[in-house]
mmCIF file of C-alpha atoms in Angstrom:
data_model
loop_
_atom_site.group_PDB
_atom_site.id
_atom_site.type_symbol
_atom_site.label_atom_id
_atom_site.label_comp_id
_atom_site.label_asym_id
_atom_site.label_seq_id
_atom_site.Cartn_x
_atom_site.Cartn_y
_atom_site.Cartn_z
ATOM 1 C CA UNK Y 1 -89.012 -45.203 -5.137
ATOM 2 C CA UNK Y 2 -85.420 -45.663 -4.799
ATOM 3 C CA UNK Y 3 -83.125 -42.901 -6.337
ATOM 4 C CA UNK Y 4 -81.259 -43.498 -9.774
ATOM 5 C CA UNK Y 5 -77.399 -44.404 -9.773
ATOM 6 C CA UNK Y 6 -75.256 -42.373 -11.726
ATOM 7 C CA UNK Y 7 -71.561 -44.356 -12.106
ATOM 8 C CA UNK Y 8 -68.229 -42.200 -11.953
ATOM 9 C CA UNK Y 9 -67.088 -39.062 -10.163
ATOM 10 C CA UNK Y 10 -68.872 -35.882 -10.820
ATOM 11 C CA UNK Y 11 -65.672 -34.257 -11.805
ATOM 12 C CA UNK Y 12 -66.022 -36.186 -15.123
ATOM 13 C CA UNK Y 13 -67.409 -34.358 -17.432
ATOM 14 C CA UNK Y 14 -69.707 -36.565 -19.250
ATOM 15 C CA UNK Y 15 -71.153 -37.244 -15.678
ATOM 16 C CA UNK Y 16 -71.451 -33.273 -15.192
ATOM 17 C CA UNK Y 17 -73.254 -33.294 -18.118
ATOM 18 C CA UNK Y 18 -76.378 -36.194 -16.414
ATOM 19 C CA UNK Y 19 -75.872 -34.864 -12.853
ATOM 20 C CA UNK Y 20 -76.858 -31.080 -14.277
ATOM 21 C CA UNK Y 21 -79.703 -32.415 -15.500
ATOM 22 C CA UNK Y 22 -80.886 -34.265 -12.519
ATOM 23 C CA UNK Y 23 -80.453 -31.346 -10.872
ATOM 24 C CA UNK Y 24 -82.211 -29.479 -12.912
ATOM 25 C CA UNK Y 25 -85.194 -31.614 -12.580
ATOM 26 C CA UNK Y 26 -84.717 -32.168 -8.961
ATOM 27 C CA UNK Y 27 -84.939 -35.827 -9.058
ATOM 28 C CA UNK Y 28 -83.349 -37.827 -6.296
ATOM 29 C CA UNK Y 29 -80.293 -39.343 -7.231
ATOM 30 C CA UNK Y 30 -76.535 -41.437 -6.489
ATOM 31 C CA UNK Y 31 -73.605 -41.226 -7.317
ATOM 32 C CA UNK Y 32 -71.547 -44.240 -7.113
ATOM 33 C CA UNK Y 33 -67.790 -43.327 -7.320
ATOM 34 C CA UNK Y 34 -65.438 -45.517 -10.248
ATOM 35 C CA UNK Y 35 -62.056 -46.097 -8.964
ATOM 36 C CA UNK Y 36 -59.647 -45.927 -12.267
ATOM 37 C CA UNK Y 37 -56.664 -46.496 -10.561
ATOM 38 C CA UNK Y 38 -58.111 -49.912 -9.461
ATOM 39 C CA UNK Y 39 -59.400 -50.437 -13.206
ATOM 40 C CA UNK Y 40 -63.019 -50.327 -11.485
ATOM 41 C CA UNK Y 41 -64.273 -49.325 -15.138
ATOM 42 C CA UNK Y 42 -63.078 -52.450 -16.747
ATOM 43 C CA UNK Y 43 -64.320 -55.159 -14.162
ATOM 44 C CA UNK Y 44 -67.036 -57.462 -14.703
ATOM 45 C CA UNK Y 45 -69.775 -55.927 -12.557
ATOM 46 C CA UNK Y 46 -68.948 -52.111 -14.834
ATOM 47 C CA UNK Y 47 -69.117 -53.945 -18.068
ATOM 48 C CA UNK Y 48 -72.468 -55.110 -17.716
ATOM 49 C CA UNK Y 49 -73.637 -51.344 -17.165
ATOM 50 C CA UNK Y 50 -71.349 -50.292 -19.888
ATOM 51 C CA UNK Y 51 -70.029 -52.833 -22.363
ATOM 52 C CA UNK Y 52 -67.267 -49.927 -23.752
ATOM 53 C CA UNK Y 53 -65.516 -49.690 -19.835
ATOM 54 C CA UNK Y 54 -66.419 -46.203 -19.400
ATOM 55 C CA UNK Y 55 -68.310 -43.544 -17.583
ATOM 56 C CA UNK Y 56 -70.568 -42.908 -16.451
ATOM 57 C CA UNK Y 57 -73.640 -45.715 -16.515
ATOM 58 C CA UNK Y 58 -77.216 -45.185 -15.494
ATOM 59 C CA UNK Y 59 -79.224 -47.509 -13.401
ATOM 60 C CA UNK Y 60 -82.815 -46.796 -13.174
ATOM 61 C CA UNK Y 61 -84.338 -50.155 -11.530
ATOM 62 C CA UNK Y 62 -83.579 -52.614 -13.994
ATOM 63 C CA UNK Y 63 -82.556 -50.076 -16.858
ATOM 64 C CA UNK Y 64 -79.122 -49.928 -17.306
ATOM 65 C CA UNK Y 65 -78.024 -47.049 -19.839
ATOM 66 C CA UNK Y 66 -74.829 -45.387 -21.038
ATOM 67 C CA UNK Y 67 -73.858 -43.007 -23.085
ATOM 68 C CA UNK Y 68 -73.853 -39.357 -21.217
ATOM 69 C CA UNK Y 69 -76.421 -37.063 -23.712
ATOM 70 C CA UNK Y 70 -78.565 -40.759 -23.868
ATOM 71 C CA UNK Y 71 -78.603 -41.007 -20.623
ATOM 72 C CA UNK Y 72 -79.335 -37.235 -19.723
ATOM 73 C CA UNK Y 73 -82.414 -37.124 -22.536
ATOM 74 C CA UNK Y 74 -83.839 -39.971 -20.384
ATOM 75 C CA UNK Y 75 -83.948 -38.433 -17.408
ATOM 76 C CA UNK Y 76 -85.278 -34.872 -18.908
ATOM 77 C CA UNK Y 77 -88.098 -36.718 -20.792
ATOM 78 C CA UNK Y 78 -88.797 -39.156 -17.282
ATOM 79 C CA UNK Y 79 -88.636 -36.172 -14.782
ATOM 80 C CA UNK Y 80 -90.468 -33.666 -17.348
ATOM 81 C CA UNK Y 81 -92.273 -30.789 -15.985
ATOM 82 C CA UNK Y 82 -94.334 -27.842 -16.893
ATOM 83 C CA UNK Y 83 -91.932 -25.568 -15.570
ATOM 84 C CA UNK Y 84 -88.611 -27.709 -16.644
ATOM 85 C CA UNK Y 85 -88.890 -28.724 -20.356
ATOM 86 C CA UNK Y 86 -85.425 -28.697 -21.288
ATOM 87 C CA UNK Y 87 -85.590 -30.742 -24.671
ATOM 88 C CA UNK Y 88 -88.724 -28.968 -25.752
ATOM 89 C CA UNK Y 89 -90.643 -31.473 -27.428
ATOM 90 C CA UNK Y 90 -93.551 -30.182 -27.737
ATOM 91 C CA UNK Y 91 -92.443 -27.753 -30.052
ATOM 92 C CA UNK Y 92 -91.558 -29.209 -33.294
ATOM 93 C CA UNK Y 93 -88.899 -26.104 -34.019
ATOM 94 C CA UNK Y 94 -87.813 -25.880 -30.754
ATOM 95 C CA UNK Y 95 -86.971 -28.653 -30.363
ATOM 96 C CA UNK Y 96 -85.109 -29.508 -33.344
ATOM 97 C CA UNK Y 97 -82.699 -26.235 -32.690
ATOM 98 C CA UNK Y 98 -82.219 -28.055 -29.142
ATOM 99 C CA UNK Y 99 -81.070 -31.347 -31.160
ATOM 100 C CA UNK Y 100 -79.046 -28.711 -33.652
ATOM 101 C CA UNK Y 101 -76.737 -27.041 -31.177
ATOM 102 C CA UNK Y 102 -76.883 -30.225 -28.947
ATOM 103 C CA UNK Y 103 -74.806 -31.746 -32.105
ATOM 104 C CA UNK Y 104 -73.075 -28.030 -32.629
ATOM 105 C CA UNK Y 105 -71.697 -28.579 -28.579
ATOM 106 C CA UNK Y 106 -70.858 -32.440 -29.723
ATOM 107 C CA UNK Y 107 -69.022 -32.188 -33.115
ATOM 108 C CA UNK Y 108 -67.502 -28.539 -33.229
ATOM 109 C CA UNK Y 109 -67.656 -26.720 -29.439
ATOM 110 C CA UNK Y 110 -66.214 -30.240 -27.679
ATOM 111 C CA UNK Y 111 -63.468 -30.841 -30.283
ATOM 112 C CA UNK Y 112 -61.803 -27.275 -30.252
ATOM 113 C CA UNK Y 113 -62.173 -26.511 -26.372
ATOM 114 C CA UNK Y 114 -61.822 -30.216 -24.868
ATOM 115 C CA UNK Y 115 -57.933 -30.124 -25.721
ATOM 116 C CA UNK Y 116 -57.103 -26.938 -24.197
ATOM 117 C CA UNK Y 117 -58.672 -28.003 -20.903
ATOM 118 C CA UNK Y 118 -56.503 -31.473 -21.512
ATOM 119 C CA UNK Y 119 -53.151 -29.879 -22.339
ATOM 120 C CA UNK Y 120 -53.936 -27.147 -19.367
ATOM 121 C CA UNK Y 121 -55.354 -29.004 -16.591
ATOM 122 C CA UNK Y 122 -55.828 -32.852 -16.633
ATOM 123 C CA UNK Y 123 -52.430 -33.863 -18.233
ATOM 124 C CA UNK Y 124 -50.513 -31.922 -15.715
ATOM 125 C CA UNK Y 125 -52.519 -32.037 -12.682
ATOM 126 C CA UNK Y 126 -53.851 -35.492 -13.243
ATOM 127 C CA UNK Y 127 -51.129 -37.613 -15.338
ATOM 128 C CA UNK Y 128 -48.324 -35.822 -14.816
ATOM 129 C CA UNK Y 129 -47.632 -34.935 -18.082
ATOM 130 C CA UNK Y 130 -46.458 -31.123 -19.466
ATOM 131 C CA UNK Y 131 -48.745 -29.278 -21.512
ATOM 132 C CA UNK Y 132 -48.128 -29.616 -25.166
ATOM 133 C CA UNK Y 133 -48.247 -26.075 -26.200
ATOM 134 C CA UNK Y 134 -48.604 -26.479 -30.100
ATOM 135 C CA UNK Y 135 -51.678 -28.326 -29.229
ATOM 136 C CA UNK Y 136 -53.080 -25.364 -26.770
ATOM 137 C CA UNK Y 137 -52.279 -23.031 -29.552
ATOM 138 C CA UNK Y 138 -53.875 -25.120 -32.376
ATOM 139 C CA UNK Y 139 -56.901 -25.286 -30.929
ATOM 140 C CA UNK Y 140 -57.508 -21.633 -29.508
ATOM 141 C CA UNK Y 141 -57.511 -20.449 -32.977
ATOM 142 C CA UNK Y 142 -60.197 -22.941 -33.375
ATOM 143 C CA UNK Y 143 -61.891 -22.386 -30.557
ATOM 144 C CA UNK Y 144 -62.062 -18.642 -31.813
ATOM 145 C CA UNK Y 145 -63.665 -19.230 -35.008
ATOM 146 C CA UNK Y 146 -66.475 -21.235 -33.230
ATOM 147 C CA UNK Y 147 -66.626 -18.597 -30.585
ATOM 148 C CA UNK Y 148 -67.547 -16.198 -33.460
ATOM 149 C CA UNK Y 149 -70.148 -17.838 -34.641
ATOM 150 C CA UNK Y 150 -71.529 -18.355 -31.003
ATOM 151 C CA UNK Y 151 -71.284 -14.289 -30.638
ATOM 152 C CA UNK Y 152 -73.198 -14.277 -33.866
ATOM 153 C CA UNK Y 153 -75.938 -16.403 -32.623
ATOM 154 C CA UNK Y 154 -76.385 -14.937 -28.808
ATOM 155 C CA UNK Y 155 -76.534 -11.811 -29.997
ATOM 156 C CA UNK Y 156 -79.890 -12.539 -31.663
ATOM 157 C CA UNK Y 157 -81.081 -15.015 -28.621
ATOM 158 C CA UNK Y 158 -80.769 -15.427 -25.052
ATOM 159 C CA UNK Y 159 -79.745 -18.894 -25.279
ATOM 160 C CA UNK Y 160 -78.257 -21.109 -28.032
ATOM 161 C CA UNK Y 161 -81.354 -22.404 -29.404
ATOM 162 C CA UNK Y 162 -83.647 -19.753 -28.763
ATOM 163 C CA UNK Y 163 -84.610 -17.544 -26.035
ATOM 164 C CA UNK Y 164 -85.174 -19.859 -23.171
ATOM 165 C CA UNK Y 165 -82.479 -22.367 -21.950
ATOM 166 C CA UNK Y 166 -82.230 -25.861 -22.852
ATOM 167 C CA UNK Y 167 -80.631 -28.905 -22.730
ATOM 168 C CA UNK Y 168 -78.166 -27.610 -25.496
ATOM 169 C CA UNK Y 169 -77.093 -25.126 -23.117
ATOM 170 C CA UNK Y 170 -76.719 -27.604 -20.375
ATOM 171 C CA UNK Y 171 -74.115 -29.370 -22.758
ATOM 172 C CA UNK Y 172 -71.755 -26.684 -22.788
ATOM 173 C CA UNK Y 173 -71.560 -26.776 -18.733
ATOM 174 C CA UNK Y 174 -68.577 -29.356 -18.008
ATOM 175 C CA UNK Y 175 -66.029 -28.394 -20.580
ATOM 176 C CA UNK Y 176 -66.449 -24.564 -20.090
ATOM 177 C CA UNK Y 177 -67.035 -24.740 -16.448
ATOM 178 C CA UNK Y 178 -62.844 -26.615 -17.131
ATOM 179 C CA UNK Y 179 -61.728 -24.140 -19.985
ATOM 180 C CA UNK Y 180 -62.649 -20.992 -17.416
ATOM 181 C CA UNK Y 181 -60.082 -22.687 -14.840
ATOM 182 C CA UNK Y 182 -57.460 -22.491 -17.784
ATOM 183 C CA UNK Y 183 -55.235 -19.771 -18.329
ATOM 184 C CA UNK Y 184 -57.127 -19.003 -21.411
ATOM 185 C CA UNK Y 185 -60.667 -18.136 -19.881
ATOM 186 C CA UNK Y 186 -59.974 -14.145 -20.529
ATOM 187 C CA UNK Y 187 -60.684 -15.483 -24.158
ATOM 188 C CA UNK Y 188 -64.139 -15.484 -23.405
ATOM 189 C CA UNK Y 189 -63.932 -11.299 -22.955
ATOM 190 C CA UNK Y 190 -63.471 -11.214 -26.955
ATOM 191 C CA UNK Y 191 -67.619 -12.641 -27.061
ATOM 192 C CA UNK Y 192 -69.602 -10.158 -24.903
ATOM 193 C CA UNK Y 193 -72.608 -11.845 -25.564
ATOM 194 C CA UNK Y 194 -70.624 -15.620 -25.114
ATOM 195 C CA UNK Y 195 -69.513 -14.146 -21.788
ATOM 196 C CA UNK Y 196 -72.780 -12.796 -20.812
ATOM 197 C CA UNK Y 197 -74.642 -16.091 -21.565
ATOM 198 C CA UNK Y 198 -71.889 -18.229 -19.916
ATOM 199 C CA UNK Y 199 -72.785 -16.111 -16.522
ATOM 200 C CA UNK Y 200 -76.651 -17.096 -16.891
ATOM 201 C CA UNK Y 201 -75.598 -20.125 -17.231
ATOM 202 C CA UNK Y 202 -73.288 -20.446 -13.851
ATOM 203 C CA UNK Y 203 -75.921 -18.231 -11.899
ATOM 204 C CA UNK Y 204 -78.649 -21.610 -12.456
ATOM 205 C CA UNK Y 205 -78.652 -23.252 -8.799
ATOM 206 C CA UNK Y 206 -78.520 -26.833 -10.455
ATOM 207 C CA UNK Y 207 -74.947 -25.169 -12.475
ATOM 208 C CA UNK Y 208 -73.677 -23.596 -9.014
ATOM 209 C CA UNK Y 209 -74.174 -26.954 -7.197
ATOM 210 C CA UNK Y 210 -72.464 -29.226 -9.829
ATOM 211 C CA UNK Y 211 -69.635 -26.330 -10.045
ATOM 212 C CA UNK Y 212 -69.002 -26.615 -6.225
ATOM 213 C CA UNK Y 213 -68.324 -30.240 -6.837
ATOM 214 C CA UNK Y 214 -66.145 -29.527 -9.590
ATOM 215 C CA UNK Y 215 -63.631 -26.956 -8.536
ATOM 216 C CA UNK Y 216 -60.116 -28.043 -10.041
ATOM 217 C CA UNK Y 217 -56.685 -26.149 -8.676
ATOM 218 C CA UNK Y 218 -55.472 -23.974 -11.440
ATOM 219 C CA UNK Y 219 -51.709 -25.339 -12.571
#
């Protein structure tokens, strides 16, 4: 059986976020790079995997998918083991706290810590551009009040949506794994228990792996 494609670098976070879970499953896999300097992302032959120009796209044979969290449910529901059920749907609650802090990582986590690791590593690093500080600033304090609910909640459970590790975990990976390479990461010393499950999280052998890949110079 020939391996899945996964389209764009793995430094992308949205790709993090499916190559973590292949990973994870240990299914055989490639990654096809996307040149953006070249526009590879708008050309013909990208469109057709993903009508919207971005990254990544999925090829499985002849499905074609986008859409990172679609495409990463696919492959935990197609690669689905005994010992590897991150979405856990065979448990009617479980699973629906997976889908609850999978939209929790989407809607509230992503929004406050996604500019920080913008304004503090890919502006300057990747587009030249200085950090806007008002914008860092803004959204620490948001970042915070999440982060205290998150303390709230792991110091009940293991893991966000109970007390075994799932794909709403996995979620948080990419942006973290970014906001620790920030000058902010001592932030996460405020959250013992935030702190304590980030390091479960980085000690998985699919997280170290996809790390490795990952490591961006510190401004």
């Amino acid at each position: 059986m020939a391996p899945v494609k996964v389209f764009g670098p793995a430094m992308s976070t949205n790709v993090a976020r499916v190559l973590v879970c292949l990973e994870e499953v240990g299914a055989e896999y490639e990654v096809v790079d996307i040149d953006f300097k070249a526009m590879e992302h708008k050309s013909p032959e990208h469109l057709v995997r993903n009508p919207f120009g971005q990254i990544p796209a999925f090829q499985d044979g002849d499905l074609l998918l986008f859409e990172s969290r679609a495409i990463a449910k696919y492959v935990l529901r197609k690669y689905k083991k005994n010992e590897v059920d991150l979405l856990r749907e065979g448990n009617l609650k479980e699973a629906a706290m997976v889908d609850v802090w999978t939209e929790v990582d989407a809607h509230t986590y992503n929004p406050a810590i996604s500019p920080i690791v913008y304004e503090c590593l890919i502006n300057p690093l990747m587009r030249g551009l200085p950090t806007n500080q008002t914008v860092v600033d803004e959204s620490l304090e948001k970042l915070k009040k999440v982060l205290e609910v998150y303390e709230a909640r792991l110091s009940q459970h293991e893991y966000l949506a109970g007390d075994f590790v799932s794909f709403a975990d996995l979620n948080h990976f990419p942006y973290t794994f970014y906001f620790m390479a920030t000058p902010h990461a001592a932030l996460f010393d405020s959250y013992p228990h935030v702190k304590a499950w980030w390091e479960r999280l980085m000690a998985r052998p699919a997280v170290k792996k996809l790390a490795a890949q990952m490591v961006p110079k510190k401004p």
